[in-house]
Every structure is written in structure tokens, then in C-alpha cells.
C-alpha positions as a Markdown table, in Angstrom:
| # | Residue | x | y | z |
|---|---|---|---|---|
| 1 | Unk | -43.6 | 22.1 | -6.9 |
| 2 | Unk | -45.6 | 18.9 | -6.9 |
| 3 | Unk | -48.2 | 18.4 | -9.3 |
| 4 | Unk | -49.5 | 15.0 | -7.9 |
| 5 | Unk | -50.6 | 14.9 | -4.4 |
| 6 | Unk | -47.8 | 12.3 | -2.1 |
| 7 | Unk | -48.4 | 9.5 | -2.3 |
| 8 | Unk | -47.7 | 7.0 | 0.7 |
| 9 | Unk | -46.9 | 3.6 | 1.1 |
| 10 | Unk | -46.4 | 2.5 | 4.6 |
| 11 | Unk | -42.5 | 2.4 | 5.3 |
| 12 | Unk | -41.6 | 4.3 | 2.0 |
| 13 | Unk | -42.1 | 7.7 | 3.2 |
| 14 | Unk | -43.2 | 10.3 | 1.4 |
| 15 | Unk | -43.4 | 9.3 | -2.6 |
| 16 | Unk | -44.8 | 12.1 | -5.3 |
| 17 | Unk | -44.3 | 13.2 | -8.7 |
| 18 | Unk | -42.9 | 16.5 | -9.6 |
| 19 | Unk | -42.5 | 17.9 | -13.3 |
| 20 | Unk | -40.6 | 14.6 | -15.2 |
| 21 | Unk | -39.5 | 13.0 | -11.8 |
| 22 | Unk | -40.3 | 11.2 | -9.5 |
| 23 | Unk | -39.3 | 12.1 | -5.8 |
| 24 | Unk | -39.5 | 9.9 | -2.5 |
| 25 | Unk | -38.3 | 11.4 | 0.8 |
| 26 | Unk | -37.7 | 8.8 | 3.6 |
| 27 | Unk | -37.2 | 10.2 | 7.4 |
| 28 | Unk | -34.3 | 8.6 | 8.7 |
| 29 | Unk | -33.5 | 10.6 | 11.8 |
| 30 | Unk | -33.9 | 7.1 | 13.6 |
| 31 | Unk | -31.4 | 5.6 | 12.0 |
| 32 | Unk | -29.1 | 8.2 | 12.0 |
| 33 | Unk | -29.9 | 10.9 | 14.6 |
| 34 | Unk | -31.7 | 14.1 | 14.1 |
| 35 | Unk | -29.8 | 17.0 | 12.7 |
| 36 | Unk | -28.1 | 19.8 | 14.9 |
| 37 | Unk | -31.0 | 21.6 | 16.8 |
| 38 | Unk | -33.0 | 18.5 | 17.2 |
| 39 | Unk | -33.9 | 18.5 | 13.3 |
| 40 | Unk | -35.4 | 15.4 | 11.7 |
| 41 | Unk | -33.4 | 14.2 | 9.3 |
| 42 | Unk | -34.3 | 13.1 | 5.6 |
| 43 | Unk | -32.7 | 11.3 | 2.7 |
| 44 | Unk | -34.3 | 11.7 | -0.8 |
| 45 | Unk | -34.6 | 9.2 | -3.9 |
| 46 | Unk | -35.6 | 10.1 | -7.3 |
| 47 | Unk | -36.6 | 8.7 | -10.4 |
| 48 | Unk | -38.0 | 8.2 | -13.7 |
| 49 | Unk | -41.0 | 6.3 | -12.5 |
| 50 | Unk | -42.8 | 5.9 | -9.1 |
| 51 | Unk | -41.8 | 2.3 | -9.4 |
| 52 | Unk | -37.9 | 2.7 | -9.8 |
| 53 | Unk | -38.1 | 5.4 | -6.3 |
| 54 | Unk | -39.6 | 2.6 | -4.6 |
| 55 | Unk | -37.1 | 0.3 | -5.5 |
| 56 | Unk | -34.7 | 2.7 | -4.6 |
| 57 | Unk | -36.2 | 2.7 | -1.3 |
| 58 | Unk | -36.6 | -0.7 | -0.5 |
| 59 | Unk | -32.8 | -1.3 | -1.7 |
| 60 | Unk | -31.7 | 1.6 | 0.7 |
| 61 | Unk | -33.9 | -0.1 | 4.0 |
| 62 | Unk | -32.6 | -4.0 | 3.1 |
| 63 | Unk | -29.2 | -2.4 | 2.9 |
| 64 | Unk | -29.0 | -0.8 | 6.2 |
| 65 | Unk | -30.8 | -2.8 | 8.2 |
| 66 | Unk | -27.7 | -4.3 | 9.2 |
| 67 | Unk | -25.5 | -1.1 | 8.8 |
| 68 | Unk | -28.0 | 1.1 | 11.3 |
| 69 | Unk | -25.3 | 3.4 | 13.1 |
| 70 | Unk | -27.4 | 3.2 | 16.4 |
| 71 | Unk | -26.5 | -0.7 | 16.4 |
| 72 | Unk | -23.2 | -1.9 | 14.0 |
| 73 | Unk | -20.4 | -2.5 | 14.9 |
| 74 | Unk | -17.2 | -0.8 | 14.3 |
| 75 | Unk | -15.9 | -3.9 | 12.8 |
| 76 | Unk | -18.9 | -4.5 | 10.7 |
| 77 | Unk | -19.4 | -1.0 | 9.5 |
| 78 | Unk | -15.5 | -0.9 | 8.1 |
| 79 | Unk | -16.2 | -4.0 | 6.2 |
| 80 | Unk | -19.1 | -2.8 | 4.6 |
| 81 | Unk | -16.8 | 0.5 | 3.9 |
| 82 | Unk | -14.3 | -1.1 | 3.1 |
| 83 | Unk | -16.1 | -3.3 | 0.1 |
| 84 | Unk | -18.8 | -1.4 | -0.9 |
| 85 | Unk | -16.7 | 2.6 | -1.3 |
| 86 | Unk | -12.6 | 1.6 | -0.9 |
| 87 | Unk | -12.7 | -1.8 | -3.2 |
| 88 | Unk | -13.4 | 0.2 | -6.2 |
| 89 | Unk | -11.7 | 3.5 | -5.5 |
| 90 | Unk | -8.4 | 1.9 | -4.7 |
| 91 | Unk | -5.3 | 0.0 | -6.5 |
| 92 | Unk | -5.5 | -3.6 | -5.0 |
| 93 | Unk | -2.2 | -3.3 | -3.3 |
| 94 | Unk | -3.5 | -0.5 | -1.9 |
| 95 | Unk | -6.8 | -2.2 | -0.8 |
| 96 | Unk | -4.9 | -5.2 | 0.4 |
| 97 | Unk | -2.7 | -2.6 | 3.0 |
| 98 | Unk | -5.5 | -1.0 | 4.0 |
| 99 | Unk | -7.8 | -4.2 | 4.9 |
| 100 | Unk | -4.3 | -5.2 | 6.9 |
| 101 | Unk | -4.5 | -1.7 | 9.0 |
| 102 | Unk | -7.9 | -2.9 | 9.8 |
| 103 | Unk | -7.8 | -6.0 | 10.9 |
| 104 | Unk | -5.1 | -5.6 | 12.7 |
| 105 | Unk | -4.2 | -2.9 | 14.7 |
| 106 | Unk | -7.8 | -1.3 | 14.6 |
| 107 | Unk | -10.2 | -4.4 | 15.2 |
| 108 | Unk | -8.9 | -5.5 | 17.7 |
| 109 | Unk | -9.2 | -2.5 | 19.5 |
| 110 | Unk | -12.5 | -0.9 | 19.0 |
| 111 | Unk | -14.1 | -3.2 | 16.7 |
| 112 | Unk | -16.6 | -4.7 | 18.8 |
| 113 | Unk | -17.7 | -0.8 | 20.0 |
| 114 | Unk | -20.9 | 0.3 | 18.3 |
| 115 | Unk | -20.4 | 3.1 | 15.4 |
| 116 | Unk | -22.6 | 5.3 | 17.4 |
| 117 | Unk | -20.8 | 4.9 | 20.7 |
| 118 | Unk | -17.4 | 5.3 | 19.5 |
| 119 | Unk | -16.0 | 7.8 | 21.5 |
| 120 | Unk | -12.4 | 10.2 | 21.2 |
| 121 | Unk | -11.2 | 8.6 | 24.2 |
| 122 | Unk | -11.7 | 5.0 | 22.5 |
| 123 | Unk | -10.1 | 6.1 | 19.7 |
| 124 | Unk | -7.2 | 7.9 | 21.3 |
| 125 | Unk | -6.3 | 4.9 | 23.7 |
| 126 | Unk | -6.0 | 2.7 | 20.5 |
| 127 | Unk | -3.1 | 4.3 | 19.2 |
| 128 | Unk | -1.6 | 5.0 | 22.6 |
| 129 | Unk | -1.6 | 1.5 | 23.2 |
| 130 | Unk | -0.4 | 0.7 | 19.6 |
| 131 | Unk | 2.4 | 2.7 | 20.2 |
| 132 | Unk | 3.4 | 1.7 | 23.8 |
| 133 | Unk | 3.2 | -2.1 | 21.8 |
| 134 | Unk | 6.3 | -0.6 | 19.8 |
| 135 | Unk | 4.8 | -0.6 | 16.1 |
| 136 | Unk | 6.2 | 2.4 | 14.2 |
| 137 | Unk | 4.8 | 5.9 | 13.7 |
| 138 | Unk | 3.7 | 4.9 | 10.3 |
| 139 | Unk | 1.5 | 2.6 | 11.1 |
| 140 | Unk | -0.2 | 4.2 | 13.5 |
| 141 | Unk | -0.6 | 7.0 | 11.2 |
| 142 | Unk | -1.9 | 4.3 | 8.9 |
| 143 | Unk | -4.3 | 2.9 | 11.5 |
| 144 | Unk | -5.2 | 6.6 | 12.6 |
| 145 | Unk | -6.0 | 7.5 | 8.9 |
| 146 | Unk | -8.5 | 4.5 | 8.0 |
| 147 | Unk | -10.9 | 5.4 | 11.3 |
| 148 | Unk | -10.5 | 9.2 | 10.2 |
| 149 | Unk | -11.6 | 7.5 | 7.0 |
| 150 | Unk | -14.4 | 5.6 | 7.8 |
| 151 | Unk | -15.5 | 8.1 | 10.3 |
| 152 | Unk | -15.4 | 11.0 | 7.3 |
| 153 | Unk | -17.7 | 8.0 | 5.0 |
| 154 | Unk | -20.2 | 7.7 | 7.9 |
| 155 | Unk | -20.5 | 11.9 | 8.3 |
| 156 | Unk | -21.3 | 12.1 | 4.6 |
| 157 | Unk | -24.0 | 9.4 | 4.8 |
| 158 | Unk | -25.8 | 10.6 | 7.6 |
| 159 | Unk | -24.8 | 7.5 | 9.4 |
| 160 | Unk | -23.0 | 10.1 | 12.1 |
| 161 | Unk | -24.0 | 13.4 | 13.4 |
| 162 | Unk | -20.8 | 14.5 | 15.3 |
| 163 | Unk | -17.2 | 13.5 | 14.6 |
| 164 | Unk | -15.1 | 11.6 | 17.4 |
| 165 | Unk | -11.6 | 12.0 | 15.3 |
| 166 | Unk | -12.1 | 15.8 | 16.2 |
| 167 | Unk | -10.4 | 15.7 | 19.4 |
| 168 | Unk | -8.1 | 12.6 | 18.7 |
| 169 | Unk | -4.2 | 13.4 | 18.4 |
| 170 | Unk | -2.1 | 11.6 | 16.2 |
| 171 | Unk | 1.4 | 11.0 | 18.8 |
| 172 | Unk | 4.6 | 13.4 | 17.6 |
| 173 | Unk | 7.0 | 11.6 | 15.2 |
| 174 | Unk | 9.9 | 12.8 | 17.2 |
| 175 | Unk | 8.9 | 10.6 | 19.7 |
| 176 | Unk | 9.7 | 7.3 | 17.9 |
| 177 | Unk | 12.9 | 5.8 | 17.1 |
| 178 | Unk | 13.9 | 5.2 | 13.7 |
| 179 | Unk | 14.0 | 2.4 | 12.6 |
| 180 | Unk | 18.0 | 1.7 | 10.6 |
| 181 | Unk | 18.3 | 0.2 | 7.5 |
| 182 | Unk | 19.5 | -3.1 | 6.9 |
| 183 | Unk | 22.0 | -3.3 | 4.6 |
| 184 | Unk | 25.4 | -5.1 | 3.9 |
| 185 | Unk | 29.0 | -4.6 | 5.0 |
| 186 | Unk | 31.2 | -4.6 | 1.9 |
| 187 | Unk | 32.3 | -7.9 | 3.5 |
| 188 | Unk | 29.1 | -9.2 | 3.5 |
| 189 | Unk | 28.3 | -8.1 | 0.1 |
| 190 | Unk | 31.7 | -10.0 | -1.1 |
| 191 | Unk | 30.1 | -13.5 | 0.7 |
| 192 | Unk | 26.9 | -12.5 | -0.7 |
| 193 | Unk | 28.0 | -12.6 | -4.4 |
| 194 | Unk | 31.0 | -15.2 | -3.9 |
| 195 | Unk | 27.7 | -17.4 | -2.7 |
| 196 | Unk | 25.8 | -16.8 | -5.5 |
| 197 | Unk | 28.4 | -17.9 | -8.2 |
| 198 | Unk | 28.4 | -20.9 | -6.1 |
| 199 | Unk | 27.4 | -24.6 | -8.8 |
| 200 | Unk | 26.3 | -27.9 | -8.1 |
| 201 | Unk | 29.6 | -30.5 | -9.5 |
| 202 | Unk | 27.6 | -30.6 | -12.5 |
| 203 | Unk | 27.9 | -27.0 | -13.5 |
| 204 | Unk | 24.8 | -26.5 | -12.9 |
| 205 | Unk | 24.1 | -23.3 | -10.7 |
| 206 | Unk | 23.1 | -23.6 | -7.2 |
| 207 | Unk | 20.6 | -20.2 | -6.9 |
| 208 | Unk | 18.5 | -20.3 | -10.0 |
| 209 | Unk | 18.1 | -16.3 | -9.1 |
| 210 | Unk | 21.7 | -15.4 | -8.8 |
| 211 | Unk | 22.1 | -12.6 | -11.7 |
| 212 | Unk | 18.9 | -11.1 | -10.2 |
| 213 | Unk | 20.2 | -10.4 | -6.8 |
| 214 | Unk | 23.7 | -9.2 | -8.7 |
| 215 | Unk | 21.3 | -6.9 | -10.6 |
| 216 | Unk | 19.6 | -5.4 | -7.4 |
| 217 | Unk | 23.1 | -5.3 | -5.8 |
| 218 | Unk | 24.4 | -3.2 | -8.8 |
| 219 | Unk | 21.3 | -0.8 | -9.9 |
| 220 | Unk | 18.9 | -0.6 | -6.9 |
| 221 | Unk | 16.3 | -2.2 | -8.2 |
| 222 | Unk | 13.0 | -3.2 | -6.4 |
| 223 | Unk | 12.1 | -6.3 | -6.1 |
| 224 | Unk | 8.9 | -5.7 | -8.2 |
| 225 | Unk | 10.5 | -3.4 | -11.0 |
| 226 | Unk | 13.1 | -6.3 | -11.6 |
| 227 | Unk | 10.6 | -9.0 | -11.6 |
| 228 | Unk | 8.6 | -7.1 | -14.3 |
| 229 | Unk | 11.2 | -6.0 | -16.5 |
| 230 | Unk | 11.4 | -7.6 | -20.2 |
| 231 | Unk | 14.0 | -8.3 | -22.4 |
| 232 | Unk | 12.9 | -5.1 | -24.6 |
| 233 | Unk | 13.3 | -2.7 | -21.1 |
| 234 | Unk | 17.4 | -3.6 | -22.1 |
| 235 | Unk | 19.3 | -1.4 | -24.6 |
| 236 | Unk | 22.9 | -2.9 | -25.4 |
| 237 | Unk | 24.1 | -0.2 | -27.1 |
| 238 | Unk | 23.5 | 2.3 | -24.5 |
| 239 | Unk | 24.3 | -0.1 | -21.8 |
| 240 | Unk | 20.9 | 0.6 | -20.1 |
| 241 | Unk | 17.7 | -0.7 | -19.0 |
| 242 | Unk | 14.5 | 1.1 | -18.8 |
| 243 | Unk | 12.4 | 0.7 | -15.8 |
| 244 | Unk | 8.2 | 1.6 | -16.6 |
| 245 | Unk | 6.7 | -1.2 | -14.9 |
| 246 | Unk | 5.9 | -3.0 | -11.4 |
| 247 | Unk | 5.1 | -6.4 | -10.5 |
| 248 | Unk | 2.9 | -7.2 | -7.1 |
| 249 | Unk | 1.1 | -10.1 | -5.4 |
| 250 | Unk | -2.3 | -9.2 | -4.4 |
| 251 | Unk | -5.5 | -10.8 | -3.1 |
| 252 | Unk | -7.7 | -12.5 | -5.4 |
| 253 | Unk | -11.3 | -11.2 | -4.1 |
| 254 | Unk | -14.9 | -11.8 | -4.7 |
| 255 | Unk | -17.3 | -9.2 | -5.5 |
| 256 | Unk | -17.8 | -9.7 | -2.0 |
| 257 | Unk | -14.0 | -8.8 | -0.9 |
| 258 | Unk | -13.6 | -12.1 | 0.1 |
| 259 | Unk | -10.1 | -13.1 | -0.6 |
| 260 | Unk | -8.8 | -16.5 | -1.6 |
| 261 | Unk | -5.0 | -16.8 | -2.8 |
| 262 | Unk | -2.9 | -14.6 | -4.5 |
| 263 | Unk | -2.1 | -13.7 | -7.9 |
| 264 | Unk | 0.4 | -11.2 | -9.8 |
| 265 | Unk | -0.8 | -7.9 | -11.2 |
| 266 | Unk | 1.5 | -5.6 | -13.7 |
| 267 | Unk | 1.4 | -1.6 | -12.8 |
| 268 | Unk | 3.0 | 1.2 | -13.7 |
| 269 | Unk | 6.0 | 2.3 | -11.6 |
| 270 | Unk | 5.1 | 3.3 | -7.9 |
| 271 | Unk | 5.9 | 6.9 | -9.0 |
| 272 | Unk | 6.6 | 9.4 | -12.0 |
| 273 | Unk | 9.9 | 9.4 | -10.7 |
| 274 | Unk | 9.9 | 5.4 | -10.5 |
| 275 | Unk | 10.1 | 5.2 | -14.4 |
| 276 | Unk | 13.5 | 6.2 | -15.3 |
| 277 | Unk | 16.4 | 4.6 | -17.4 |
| 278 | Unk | 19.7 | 2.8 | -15.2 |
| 279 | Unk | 23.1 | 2.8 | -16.8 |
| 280 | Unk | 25.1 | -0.9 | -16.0 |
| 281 | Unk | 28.3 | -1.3 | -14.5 |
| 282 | Unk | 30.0 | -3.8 | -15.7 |
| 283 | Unk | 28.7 | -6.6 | -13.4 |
| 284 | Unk | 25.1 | -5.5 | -13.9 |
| 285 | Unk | 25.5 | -6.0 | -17.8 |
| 286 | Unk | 27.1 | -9.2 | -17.7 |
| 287 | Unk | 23.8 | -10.0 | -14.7 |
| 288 | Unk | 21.8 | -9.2 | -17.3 |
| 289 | Unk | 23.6 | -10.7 | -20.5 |
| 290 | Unk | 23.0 | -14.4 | -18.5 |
| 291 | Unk | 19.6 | -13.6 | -17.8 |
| 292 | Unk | 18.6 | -12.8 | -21.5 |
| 293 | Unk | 20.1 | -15.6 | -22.6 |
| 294 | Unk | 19.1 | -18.2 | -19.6 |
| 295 | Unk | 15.5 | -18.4 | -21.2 |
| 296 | Unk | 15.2 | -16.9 | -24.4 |
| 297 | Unk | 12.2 | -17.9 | -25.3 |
| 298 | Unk | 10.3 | -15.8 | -22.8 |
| 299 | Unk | 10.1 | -11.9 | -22.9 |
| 300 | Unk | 10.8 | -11.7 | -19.4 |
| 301 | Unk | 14.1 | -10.6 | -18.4 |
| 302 | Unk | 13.8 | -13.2 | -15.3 |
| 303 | Unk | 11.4 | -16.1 | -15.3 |
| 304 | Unk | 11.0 | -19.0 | -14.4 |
| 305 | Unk | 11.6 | -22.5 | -16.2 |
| 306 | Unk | 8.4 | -22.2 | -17.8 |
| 307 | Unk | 9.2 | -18.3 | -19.1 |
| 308 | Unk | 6.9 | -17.1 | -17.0 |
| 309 | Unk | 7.0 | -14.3 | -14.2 |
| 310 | Unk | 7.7 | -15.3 | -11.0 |
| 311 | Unk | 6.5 | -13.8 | -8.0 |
| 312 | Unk | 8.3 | -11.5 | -5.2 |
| 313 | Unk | 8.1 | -14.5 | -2.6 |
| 314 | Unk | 9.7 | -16.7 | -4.5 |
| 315 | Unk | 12.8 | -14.3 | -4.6 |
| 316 | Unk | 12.4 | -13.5 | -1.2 |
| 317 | Unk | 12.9 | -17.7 | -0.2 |
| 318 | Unk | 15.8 | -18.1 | -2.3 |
| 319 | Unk | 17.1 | -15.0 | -0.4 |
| 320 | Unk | 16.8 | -16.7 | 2.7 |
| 321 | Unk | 18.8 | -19.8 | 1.7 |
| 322 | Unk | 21.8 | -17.3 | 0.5 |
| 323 | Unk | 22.5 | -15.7 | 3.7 |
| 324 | Unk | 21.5 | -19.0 | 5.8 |
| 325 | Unk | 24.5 | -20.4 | 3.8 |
| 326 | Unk | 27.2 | -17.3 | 4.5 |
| 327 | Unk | 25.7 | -16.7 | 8.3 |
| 328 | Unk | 24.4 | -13.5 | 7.8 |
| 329 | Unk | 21.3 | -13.0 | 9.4 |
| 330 | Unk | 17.4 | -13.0 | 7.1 |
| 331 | Unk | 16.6 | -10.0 | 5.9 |
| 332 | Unk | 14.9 | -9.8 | 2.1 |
| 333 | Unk | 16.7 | -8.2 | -1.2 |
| 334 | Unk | 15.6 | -5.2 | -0.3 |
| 335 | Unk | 18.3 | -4.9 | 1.4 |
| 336 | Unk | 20.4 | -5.1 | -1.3 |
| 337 | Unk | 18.8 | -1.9 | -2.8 |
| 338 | Unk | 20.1 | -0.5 | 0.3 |
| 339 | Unk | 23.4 | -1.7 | 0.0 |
| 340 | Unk | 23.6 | -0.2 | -2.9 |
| 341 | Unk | 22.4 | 3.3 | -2.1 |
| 342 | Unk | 25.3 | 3.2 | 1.2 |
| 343 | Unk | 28.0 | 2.4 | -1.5 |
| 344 | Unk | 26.5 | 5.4 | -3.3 |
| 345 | Unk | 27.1 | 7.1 | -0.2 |
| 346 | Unk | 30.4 | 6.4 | 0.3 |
| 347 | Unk | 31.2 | 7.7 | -2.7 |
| 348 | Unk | 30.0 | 11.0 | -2.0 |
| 349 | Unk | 27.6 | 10.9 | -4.7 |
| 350 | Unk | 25.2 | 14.0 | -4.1 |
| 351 | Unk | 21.3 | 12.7 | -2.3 |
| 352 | Unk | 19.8 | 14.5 | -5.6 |
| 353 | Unk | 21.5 | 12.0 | -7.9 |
| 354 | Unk | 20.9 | 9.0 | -5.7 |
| 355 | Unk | 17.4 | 9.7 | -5.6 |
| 356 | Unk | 17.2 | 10.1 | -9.0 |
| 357 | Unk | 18.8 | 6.5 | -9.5 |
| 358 | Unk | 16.3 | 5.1 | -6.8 |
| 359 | Unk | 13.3 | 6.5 | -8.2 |
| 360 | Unk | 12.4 | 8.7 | -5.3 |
| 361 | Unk | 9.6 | 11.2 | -6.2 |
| 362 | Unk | 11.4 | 13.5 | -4.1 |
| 363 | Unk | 14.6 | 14.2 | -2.2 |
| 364 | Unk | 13.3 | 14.0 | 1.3 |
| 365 | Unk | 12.4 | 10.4 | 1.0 |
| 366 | Unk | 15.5 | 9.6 | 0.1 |
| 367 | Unk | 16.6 | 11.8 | 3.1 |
| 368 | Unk | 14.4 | 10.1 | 6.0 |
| 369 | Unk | 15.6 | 6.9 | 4.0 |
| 370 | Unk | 19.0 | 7.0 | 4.6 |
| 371 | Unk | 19.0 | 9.6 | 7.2 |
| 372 | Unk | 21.9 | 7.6 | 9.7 |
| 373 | Unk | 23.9 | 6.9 | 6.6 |
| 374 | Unk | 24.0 | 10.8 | 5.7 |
| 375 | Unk | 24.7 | 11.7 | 9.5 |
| 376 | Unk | 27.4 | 9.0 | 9.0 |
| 377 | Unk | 28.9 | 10.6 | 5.5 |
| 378 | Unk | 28.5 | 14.3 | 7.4 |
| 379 | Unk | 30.7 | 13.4 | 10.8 |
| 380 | Unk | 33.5 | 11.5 | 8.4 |
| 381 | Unk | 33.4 | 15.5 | 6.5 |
| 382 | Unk | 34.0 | 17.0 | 9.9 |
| 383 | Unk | 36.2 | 14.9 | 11.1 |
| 384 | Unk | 38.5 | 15.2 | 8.2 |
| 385 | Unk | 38.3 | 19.0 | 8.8 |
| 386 | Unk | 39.2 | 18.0 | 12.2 |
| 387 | Unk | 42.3 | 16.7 | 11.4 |
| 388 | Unk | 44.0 | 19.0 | 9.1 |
| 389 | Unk | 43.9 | 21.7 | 11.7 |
């Protein structure tokens, strides 16, 4: 109970003291809407001092004087979500993909709709169109996900009294194509490497990232866990490396979220699974015997001519001029971890051991993965029982 009368200061609400606090209680049903039952609707402050609630106050008014629900935008309100609650929650990969979603295939479809008028309908048509446009299921689920997101954000701050992802249906998966895999032919894979041992008449090579690609081909590397691997990751006696790391280029930001150029972060492997130990074949050890010995004074397993890491794009352009050279058609390395995984395949190597290799954190990724490649292994099964009878 209060044992100072309120005390009022025109805009600040109600302000009083009660036992060691201090408590201000500011009526915000304009900005936000009354409560169910035509409630008003109140947000309290409270503090050590009478002063600090007032401060309190006048930052909460400054701040959403441009964030009022009855009036922002869609567009504006995810950027102020985006910075102010996802910047700090999230990896900055992670941030970077969901900024993406935003701009891209929600902005430009409701973003100019006020929060408070944003309807199930406007919601719904945005990912009907998106997928009549042809962009896969999971980005629309990805799209679908970051209004439910900043929806949920705008519930919990009193910014919204009723929910417009309620009715809103995400489309079946079944009714999308999936999308194949690119990987190699054993053909192309023979051009692929018979490339990359291509030199210059001075003996010097022509791809300065030849053993890498050799290594991808090999072990199914990601692009990322390759790039961050060191020289200590590789055991010679046991033939192995150890993968524990992963190297991505993400935005440089402000405190503002305002990006400008990229830079290279270090994280742990994707998943639990992610950080596991490879055995070599023989062509992966000998990849990796050149590339320890290419630069050996930098702890990097690949570098560049400086020691230093390099990042995914530049792999991806060297890439590029390989298969522009053998007439295969662009696609990144990642399609060489795929190649990999098909000649795992056709070996009849069981999906639990393949996924292991991969890193999967689970079978049934590696399973909606490769899904036409399994189909694939399981009609050449039947059709072998086919012909013995």
C-alpha cells in the first residue's frame, strides 16, 4: 500500500512511493488498445527513486513515439524488433538470415501495412503469392515464422491486443517439389580433379585451392569447417582430422544494425553432431599433406599467401573458374559434399553411418537430404530381386 499520496506530473501518469520503491503507472490503452472487455490498459515502472521512474518514463514515451502500434508500419516495427530484441538474442549468421527473410519476401509484401491493421488475410496472401512465385517451402516457412515472430513480440508488449497469425495457414509441404541435389557424375568428378592438378609451364599450380576441393571431394567437408580447420585438427598417426569449428562471413553492424561489409567469425560446429573426427583415404591425406606443408608458417590448414584464413567466397570464385574450364555447369563446392555422400551411396553404406560422417544431428536430415538418391539405391535393390527370379 502507498504510504505517499501519487504524485502527478502531467504526461507521467500516476507516480508514488510505496515501502522502498518507487512506482509510476502510465495508461497506455491509446497506444495500444484497451484490454479485452473494453479495459484500460496500464504499463508500470519502478524504481529506487522518484527521479529514475520518471526517467524510466520519459525513455518509454521518446521510444515509442515512433513505434505507436495505431500508426507504424510493419516495416518499421520489424526493424525496431529486429535490432532492439533479435540483434542480441541471436548468432550473427543467424541475424543476418533472418534480416534477409525480412527484407525480402516479407517487406515487400505487407511492409507498408500499419502493425495495427495487419490483417490474416494480408498475411495469408503473402505466402500464397510467395509460393505461387516458386520459392521453396522453407522459406516460406522462414518468412511465415519471423511475422509469427514479431507478431508474438508485439502481443507481449502490449503493442497488440488480438493475434492475426491465429487464423493464417502455413501451405502443406507435400505440395512443393523438391528440390534435387546437385552433385557430380563420377565422370565429372574425374574432370573435376584431372582440372585441378592442372600447372602453369612453370610448375606452378593453376587453382591455388586445389587440395581443398580434393579434401571436400574425399571427406564431406563444409565449406566453413574446412576453411577453419588448423594444422593441429590433423593427427598423422591415426590418419584423421578432427572437425570442432566453423568459419562464416557475416555483417559487420553498428549498434544500430546497420551493416557495412563483411567480416569472418569462428564458431563452434553447426551441431553436436558437427564435431566429429574423419578418417583419410588416401587422396584426402596426401590433400592434406600439401596443404600443411604449402604454408607452414600459419596454423591454418588452408590460408592464404599471407597465412591467413580466407573466406567461403573466395573458395566459391575459384569454384567457378574450375568447372567454367571442364564445361560443367556453376554450382558451388557444396556440391562436392554431395558428391561425396552419392558415392557413399553407391556403396551401400548404411544412411546411419553416412550421417554420422556428414555431421547430421539426426538421420532424417540426412534422409530428406538425399531422399532421390536413396529412392535411387532402393529401385537398383528391387530390381536386382527382379532379375534373379
Amino acid at each position: 500500500m502507498a504510504n505517499q499520496r501519487e504524485r502527478r506530473e502531467k504526461g507521467l501518469g500516476n507516480i508514488y512511493q510505496s515501502g522502498n520503491k518507487w512506482i509510476g503507472r502510465l495508461d497506455i490503452t491509446s497506444r495500444a488498445g484497451p484490454r479485452p472487455g473494453g479495459k484500460r490498459r496500464f504499463k508500470y515502472f519502478s524504481g529506487k527513486t522518484e527521479a529514475e521512474v520518471k526517467k524510466k518514463i520519459r525513455e518509454y514515451l521518446k521510444t515509442n513515439e515512433t513505434t505507436n502500434a495505431t500508426k507504424v508500419s510493419v516495416s518499421d516495427y520489424a526493424d525496431k524488433w529486429l535490432v532492439t530484441y533479435k540483434k542480441p538474442e541471436l548468432k550473427r549468421s543467424s541475424y543476418d538470415r533472418l534480416e534477409k527473410t525480412i527484407m525480402h519476401q516479407v517487406k515487400p509484401y505487407i511492409g507498408s501495412i500499419s502493425l495495427s491493421e495487419l490483417t490474416a488475410d494480408d498475411i495469408q496472401t503473402m505466402l500464397n503469392t510467395l509460393q505461387k512465385e516458386g520459392l521453396s517451402w522453407s522459406s516460406i516457412k522462414k518468412a511465415h515464422d519471423a511475422v509469427h515472430g514479431m507478431i508474438q513480440h508485439a502481443l507481449d508488449s502490449d503493442d497488440l491486443t488480438k493475434d492475426p497469425t491465429r487464423a493464417v495457414k502455413m501451405p502443406s509441404n507435400d505440395q512443393f517439389t523438391q528440390k534435387e541435389i546437385r552433385y557430380f557424375t563420377k565422370d565429372e568428378a574425374r574432370a573435376i580433379v584431372e582440372e585441378l592438378g592442372r600447372q602453369h609451364k612453370t610448375g606452378q599450380a593453376v587453382y591455388p585451392y586445389a587440395e581443398a576441393y580434393i579434401l571436400i571431394l574425399n571427406t564431406g567437408l563444409r565449406e566453413g569447417e574446412l576453411i577453419g580447420l588448423e594444422k593441429a585438427d590433423w593427427d598423422k598417426e591415426s590418419n584423421t582430422i578432427h572437425v570442432r569449428r566453423n568459419v562464416q562471413s557475416v555483417k559487420k553492424r553498428d549498434d544500430d544494425g546497420k551493416a557495412n561489409g563483411y567480416e569472418l567469425v569462428t564458431n563452434t560446429t553447426k551441431t553436436y553432431s558437427g564435431d566429429r573426427i574423419i578418417h583419410l583415404n588416401t587422396s584426402a591425406q596426401a590433400a592434406v599433406e600439401s596443404m600443411v606443408t604449402k604454408y607452414p608458417n600459419s596454423k591454418y590448414l588452408m590460408c592464404n599467401s599471407k597465412g591467413d584464413i580466407i573466406p567461403p567466397a573466395n573458395l566459391i570464385r575459384s569454384f567457378y573458374r574450375v568447372l567454367d574450364n571442364v564445361g560443367i555447369e556453376r554450382t558451388g563446392p557444396h556440391s562436392l559434399r554431395h558428391t561425396f555422400a552419392s558415392f557413399l551411396f553407391a556403396e551401400k553404406i548404411d544412411v546411419k553411418t553416412i550421417s554420422k560422417i556428414l555431421g547430421h544431428s539426426n538421420t532424417q536430415i540426412t534422409i530428406n537430404t538425399y531422399i532421390h538418391l536413396i529412392q535411387e539405391t532402393e529401385k537398383e535393390a528391387v530390381d536386382k530381386i527382379i532379375d534373379l527370379i
